[in-house]
Short mmCIF file of C-alpha atoms in Angstrom, two decimals:
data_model
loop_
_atom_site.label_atom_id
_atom_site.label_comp_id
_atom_site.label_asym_id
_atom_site.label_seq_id
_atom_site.Cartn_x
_atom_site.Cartn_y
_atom_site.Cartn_z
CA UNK C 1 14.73 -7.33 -4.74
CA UNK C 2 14.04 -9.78 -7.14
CA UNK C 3 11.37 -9.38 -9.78
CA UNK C 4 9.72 -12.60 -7.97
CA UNK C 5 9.92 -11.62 -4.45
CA UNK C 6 6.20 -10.35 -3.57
CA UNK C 7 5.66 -7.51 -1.09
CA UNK C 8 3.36 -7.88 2.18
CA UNK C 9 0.39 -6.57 0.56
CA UNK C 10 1.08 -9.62 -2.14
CA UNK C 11 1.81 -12.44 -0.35
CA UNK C 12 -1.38 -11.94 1.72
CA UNK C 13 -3.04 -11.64 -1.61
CA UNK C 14 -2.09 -15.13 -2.59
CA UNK C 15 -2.51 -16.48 0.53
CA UNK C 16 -6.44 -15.47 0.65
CA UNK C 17 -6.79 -16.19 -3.42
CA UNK C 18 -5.27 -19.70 -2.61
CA UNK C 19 -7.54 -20.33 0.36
CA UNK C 20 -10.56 -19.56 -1.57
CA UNK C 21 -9.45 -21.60 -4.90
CA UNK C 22 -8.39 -24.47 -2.66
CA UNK C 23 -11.41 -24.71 -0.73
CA UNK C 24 -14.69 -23.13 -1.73
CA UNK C 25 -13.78 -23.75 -6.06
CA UNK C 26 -11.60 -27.07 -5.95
CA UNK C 27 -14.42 -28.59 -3.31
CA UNK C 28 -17.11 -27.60 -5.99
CA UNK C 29 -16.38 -26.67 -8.91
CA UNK C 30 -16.66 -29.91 -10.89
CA UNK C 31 -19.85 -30.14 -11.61
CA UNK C 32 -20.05 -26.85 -13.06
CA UNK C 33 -17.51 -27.42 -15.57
CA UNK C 34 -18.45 -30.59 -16.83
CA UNK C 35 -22.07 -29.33 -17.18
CA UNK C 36 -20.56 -26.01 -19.19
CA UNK C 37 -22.50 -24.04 -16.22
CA UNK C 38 -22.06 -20.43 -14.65
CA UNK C 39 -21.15 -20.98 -11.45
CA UNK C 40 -23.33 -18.09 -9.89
CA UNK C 41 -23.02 -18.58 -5.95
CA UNK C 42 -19.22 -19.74 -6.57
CA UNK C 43 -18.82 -16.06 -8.28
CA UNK C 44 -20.96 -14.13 -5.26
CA UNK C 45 -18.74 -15.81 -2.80
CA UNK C 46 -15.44 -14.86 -4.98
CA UNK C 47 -16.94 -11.20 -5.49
CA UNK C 48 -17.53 -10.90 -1.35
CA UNK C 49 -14.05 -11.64 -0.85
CA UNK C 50 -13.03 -8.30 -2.68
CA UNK C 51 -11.10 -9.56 -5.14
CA UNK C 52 -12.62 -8.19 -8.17
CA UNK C 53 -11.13 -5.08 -7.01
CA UNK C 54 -7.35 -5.81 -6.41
CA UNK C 55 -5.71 -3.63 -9.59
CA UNK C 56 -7.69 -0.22 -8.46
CA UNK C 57 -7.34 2.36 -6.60
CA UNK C 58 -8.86 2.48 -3.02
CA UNK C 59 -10.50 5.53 -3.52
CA UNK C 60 -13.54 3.35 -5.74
CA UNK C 61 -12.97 0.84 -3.51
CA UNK C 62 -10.07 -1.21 -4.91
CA UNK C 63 -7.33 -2.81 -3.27
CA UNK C 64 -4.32 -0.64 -5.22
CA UNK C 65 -2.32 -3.71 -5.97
CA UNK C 66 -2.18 -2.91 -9.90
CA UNK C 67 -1.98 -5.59 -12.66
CA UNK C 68 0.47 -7.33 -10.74
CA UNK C 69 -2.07 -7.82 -7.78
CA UNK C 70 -4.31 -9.08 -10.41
CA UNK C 71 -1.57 -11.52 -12.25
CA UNK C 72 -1.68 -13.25 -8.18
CA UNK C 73 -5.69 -13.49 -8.58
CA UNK C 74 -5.53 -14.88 -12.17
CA UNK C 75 -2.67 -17.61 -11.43
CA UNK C 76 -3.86 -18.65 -8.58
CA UNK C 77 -7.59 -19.16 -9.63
CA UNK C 78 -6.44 -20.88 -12.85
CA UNK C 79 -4.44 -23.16 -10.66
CA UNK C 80 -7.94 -24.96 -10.05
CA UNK C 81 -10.25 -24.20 -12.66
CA UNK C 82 -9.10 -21.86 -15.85
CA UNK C 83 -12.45 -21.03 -16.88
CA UNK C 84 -13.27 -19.27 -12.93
CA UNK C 85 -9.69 -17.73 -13.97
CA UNK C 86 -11.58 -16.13 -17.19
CA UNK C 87 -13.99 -14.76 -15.04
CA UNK C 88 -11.98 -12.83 -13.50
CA UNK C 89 -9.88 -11.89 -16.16
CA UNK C 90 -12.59 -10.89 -18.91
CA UNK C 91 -14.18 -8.73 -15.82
CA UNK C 92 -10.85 -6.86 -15.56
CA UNK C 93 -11.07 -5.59 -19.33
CA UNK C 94 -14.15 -3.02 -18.88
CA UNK C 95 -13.12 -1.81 -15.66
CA UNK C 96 -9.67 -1.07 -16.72
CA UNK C 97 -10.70 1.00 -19.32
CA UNK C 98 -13.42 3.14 -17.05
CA UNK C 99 -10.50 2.80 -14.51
CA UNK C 100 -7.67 4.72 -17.16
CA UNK C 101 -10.08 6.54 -19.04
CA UNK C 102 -13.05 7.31 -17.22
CA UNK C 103 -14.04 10.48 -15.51
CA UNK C 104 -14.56 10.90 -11.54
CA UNK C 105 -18.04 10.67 -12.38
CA UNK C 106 -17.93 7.39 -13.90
CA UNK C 107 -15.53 5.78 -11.85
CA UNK C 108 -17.76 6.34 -8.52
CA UNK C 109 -20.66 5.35 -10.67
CA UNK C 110 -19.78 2.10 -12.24
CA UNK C 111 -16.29 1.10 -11.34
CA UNK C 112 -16.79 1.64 -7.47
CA UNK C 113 -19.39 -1.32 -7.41
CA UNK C 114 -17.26 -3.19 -9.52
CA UNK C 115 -14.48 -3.30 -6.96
CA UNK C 116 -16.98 -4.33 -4.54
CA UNK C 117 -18.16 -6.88 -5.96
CA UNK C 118 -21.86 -5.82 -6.59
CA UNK C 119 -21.68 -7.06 -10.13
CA UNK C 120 -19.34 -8.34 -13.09
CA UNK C 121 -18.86 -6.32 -16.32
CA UNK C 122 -18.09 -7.46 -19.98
CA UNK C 123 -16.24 -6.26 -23.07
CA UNK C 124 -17.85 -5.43 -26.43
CA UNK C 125 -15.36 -5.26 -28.98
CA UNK C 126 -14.96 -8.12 -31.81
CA UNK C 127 -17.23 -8.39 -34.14
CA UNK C 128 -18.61 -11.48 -37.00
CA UNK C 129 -16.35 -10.37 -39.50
CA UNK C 130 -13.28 -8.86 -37.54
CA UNK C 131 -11.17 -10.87 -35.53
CA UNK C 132 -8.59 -9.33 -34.53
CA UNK C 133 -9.03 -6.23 -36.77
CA UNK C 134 -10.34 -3.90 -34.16
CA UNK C 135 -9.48 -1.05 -36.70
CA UNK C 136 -12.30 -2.30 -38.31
CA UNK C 137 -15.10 -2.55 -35.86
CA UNK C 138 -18.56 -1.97 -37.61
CA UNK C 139 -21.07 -1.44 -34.57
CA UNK C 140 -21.87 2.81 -35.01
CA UNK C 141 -22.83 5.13 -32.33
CA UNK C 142 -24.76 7.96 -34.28
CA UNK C 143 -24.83 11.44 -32.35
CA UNK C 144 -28.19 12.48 -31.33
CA UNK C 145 -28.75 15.47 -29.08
CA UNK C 146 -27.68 14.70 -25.76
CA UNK C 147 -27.22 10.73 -26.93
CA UNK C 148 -25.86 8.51 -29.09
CA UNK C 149 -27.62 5.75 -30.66
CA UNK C 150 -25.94 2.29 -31.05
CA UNK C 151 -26.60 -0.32 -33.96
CA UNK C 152 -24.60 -3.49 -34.77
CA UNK C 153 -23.29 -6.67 -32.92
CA UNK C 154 -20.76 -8.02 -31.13
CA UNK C 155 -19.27 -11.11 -30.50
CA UNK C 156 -17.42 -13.46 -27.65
CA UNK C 157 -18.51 -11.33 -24.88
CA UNK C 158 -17.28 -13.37 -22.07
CA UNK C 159 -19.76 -12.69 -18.54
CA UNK C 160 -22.69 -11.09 -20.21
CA UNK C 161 -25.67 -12.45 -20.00
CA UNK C 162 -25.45 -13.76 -16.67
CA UNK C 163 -27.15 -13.36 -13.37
CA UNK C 164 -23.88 -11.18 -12.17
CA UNK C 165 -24.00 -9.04 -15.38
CA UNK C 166 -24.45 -5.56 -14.63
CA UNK C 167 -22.97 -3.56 -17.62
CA UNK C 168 -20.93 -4.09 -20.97
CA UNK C 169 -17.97 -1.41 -22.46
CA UNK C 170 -18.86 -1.22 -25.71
CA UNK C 171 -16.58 0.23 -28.94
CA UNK C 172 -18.45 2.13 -31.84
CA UNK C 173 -17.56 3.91 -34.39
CA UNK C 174 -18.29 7.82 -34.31
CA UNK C 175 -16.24 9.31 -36.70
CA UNK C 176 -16.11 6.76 -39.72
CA UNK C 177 -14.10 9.37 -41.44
CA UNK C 178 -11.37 9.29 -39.26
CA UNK C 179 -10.88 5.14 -39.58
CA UNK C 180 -9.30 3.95 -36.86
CA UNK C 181 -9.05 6.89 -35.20
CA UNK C 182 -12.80 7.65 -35.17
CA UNK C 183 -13.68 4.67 -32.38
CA UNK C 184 -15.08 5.22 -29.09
CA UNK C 185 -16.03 3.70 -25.83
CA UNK C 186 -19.56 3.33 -24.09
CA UNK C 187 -20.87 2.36 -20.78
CA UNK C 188 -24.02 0.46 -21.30
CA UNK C 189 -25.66 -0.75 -18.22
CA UNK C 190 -27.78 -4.11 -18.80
CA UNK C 191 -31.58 -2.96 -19.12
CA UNK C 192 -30.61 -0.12 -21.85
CA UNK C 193 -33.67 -0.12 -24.19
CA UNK C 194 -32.12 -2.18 -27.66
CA UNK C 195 -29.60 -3.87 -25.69
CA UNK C 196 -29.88 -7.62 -25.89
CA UNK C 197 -28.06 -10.57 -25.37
CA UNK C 198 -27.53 -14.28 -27.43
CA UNK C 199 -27.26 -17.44 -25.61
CA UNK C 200 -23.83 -18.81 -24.78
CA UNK C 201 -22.17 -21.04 -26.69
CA UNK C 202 -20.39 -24.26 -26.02
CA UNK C 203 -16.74 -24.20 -25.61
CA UNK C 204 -13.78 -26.51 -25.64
CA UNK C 205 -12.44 -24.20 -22.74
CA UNK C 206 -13.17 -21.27 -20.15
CA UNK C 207 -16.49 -24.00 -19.83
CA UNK C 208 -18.08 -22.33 -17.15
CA UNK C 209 -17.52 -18.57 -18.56
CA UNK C 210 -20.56 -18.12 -20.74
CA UNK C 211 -19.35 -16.32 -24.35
CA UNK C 212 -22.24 -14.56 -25.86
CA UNK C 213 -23.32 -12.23 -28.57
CA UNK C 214 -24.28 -8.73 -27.89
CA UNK C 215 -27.09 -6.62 -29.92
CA UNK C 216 -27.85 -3.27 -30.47
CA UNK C 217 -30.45 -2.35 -32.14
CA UNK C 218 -30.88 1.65 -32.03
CA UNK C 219 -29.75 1.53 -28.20
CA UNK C 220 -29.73 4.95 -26.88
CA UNK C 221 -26.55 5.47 -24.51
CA UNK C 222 -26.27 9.56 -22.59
CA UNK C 223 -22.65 11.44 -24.29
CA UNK C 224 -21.77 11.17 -20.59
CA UNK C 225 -21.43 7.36 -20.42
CA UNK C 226 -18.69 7.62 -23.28
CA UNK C 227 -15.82 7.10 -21.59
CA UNK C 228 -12.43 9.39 -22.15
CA UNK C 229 -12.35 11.48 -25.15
CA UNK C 230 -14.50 10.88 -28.32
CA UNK C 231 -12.22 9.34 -31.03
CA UNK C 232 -9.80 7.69 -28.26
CA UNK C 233 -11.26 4.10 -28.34
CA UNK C 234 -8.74 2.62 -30.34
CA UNK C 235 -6.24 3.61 -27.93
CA UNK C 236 -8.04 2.17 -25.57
CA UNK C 237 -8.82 -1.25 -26.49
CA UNK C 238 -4.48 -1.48 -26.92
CA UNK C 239 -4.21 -0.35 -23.89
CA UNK C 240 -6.71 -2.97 -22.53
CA UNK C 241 -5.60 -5.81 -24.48
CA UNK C 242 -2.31 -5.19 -23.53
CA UNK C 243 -3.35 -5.59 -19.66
CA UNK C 244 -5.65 -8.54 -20.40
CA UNK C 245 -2.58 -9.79 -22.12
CA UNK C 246 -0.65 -10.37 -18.86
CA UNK C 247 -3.54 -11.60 -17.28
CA UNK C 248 -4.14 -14.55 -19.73
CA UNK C 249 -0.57 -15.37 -19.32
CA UNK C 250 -1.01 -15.16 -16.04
CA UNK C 251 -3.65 -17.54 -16.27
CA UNK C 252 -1.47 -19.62 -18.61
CA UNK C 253 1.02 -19.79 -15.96
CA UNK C 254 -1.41 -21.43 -13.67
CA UNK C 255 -2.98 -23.73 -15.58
CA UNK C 256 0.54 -24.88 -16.61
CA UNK C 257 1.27 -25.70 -12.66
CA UNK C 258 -2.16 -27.38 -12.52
CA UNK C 259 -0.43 -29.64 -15.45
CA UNK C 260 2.38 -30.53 -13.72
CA UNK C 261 0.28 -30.75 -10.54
CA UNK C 262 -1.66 -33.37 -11.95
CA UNK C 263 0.83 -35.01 -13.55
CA UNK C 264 3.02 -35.58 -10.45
CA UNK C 265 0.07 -36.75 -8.70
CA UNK C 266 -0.61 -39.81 -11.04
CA UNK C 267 2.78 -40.21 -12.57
CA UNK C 268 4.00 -41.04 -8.76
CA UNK C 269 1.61 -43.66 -7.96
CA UNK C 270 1.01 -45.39 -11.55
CA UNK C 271 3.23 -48.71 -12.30
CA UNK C 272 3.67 -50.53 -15.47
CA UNK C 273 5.40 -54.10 -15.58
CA UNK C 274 5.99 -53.37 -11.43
CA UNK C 275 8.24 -50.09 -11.89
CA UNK C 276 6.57 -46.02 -11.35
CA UNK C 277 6.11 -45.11 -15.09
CA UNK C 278 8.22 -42.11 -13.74
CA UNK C 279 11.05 -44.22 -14.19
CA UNK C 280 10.82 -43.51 -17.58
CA UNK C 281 12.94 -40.39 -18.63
CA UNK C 282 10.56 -40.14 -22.00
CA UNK C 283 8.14 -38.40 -19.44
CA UNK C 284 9.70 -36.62 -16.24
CA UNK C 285 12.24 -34.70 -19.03
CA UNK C 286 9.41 -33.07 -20.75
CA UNK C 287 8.28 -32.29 -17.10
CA UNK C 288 11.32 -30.93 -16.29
CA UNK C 289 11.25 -28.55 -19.88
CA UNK C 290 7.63 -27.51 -18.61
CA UNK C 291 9.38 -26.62 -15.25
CA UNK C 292 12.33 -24.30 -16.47
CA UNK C 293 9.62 -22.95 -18.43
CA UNK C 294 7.08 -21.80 -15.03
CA UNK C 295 10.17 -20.37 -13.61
CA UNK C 296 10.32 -18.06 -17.19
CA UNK C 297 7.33 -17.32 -17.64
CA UNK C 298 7.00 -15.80 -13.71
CA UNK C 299 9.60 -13.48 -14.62
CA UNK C 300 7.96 -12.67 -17.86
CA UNK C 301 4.59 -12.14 -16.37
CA UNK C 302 5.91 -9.88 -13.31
CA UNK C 303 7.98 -8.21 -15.34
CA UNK C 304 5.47 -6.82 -17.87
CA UNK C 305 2.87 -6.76 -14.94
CA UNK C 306 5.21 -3.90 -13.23
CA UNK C 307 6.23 -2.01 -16.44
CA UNK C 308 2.13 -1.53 -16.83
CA UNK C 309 1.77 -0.57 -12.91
CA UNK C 310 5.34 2.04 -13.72
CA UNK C 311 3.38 3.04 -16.70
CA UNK C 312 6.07 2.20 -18.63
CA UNK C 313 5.80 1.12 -22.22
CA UNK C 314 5.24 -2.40 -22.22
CA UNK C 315 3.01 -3.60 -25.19
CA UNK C 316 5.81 -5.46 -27.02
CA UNK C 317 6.63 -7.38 -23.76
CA UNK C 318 3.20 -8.16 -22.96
CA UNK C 319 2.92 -9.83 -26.59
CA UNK C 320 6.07 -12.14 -25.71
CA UNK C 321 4.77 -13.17 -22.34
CA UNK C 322 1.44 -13.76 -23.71
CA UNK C 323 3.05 -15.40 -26.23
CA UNK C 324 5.48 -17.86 -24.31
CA UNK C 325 2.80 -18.64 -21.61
CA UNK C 326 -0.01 -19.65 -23.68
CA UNK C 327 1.97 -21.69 -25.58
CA UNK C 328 3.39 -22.91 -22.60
CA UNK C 329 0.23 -23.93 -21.10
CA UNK C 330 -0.69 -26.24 -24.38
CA UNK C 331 2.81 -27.85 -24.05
CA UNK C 332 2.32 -28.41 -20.27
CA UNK C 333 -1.50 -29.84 -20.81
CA UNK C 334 -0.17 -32.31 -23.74
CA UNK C 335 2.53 -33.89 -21.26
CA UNK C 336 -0.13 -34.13 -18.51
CA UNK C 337 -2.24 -35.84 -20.61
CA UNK C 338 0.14 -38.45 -22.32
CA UNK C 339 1.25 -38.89 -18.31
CA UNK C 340 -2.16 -40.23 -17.70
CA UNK C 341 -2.18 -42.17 -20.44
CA UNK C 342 -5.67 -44.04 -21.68
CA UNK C 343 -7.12 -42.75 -18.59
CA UNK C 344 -6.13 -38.89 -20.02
CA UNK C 345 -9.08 -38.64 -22.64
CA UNK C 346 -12.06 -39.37 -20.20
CA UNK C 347 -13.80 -36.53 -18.43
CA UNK C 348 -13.51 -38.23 -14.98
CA UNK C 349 -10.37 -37.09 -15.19
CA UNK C 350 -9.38 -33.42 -14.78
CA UNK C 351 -6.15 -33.62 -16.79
CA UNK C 352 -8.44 -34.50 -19.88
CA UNK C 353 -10.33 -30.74 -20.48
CA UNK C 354 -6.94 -28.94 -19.81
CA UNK C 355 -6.07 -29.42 -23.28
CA UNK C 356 -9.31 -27.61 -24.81
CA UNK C 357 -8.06 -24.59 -21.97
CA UNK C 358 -4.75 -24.38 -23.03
CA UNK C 359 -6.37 -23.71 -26.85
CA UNK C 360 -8.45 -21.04 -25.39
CA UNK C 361 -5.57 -19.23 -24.01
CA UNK C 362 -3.69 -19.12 -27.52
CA UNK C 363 -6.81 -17.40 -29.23
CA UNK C 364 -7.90 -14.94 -27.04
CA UNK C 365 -7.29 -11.22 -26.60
CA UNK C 366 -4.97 -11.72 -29.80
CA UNK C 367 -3.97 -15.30 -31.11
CA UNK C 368 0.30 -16.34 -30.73
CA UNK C 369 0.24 -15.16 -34.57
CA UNK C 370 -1.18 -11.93 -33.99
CA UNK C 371 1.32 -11.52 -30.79
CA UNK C 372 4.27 -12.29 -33.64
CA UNK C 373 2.94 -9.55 -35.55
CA UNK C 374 3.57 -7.30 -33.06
CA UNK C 375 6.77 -8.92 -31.69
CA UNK C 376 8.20 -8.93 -35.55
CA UNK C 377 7.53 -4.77 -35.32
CA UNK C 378 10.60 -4.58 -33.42
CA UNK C 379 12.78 -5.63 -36.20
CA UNK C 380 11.95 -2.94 -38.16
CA UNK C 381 12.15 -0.22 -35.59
#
């Protein structure tokens, strides 16, 4: 069986993610995106469907399909609209942590209505002056009795602060004497006294996924909404990056067809001096690159996506096919672009904000120089 072939269970997956993307968010989503709006009925309808819950277990109400069910969702959403594809993608980071880490308890609690769709989650992790650094995450959780106590910010919190938004994950430091080591992980529902949100900003990409800032300002969480063990948040987040890592590829990969897509659509019907400007070898052979390339990078992204369902280790290969898709994705959105020509830098067009989406894709949940970093590791293994 090839790593491409999908099973039953998969291929009715993408047939109902397709349906959806091809009718209720190509139909409508326009506006949205060119007004950089949350597209709050467009998500209910999405989060009826079920499809929020496709990576987790049915007994909390999941499908079972595992992060390759959810590389299906992602590609196929970003297909239309990349920024409906961060939706769904940023939603999968909180509950895959509660989903590996949490207790019974928690899972029934908060993860349950996640799978069904009865709200949408968000991440907490990077902070003003961290990046990338997780190891150096400043926000502290101070013990208290039967609580800990939360102070500090975060930053690009994609999905809070929306109607949908019905809790944040959120890593502190408990232990500052054990550095990296000495991180955890909180549930914080929305409505926790001290817990506020900042206004979204305005993005070149992911336009309709509101990024926000997250405050905590002596926000008093219960020991039992940490989630796993105390001190085991920097495993964690790896663990979580590395998934989100397959699903931003995945992502890439769509957006990357939507490229091509578009491109064939105008290259095929637009003349110059009488003769298709697809006469012209100068464009359909960088089509063609972008093409090998799809094929690639669906063996890439299946292949890491089953290594994390096998739980197998797979954070170097999620790094390369992060790597090699997001990168991808800005190469295919250049070409698509120079295929329209003039007409490619006006907003009428949707070729023209798939370049500002591509960008996104390279940045988040590590930039292509952090996934080198960890690539490069292997040569000194």
């Amino acid at each position: 069986m090839s790593l491409l072939d999908l099973n039953d269970d998969e291929r009715l997956l993408k047939d109902a993610v397709e349906d959806f993307a091809e009718t209720a968010l190509r139909e409508n989503i326009s506006g949205f995106v060119l007004k950089h709006r949350f597209p709050t009925e467009l998500v209910k309808q999405f989060l009826s469907l079920g499809f929020m819950g496709t990576a987790y277990d049915a007994d909390y109400d999941g499908s079972g399909l595992g992060t390759r069910g959810a590389s299906i969702v992602a590609e196929a959403l970003a297909r239309v609209e990349p920024g409906f594809a961060a939706i769904y993608l940023c939603n999968s980071a909180p509950m895959t942590v509660i989903s590996r880490y949490g207790s019974h308890d928690q899972k029934q609690k908060w993860l349950a209505p996640l799978c069904r769709g009865e709200m949408i989650a968000s991440f907490g992790v990077t902070e003003p002056s961290g990046g990338s650094d997780v190891a150096s995450i400043k926000v502290k959780a101070t013990e208290d009795g039967d609580d800990f106590i939360l102070n500090g910010s975060k930053i690009f919190s994609t999905n809070a602060g929306t109607p949908l938004h019905g809790l944040s994950t959120v890593v502190a430091v408990t232990d500052p004497e054990r550095g990296p080591k000495g991180l955890s992980t909180f549930i914080v529902p929305v409505g926790t006294p001290g817990f506020s949100v900042g206004k979204p900003g305005i993005k070149i990409g992911w336009r309709i996924a509101d990024s926000v800032e997250l405050f905590f300002d002596n926000c008093r969480v219960p020991k039992d909404q940490m989630i796993g063990k105390r001190g085991d948040g920097l495993k964690q987040i790896l663990t979580t990056l590395s998934v989100g890592r397959i699903l931003v590829a995945a992502t890439g990969l769509g957006l990357s067809r939507k490229a091509v897509d578009l491109a064939k659509a105008y290259g095929r019907e637009r003349k110059i001096g009488g003769k298709p400007i697809f006469d012209n070898q100068g464009l359909t052979f960088p089509l063609a690159d972008v093409l090998t390339k799809i094929h690639a990078g669906e063996l890439m992204v299946r292949h890491s996506a089953s290594l994390s369902d096998a739980n197998r280790q797979f954070r170097t290969e999620t790094s390369m096919t992060k790597l090699f898709c997001s990168e991808l994705a800005s190469e295919a959105a250049d070409i698509a672009v120079q295929v329209h020509g003039g007409y490619g830098i006006f907003e009428e067009f949707e070729v023209s904000g798939l370049l500002g989406e591509a960008k996104v894709l390279q940045i988040v949940e590590g930039t292509s120089e952090v996934q080198r970093l960890v690539i490069a590791r292997e040569l000194s293994a």
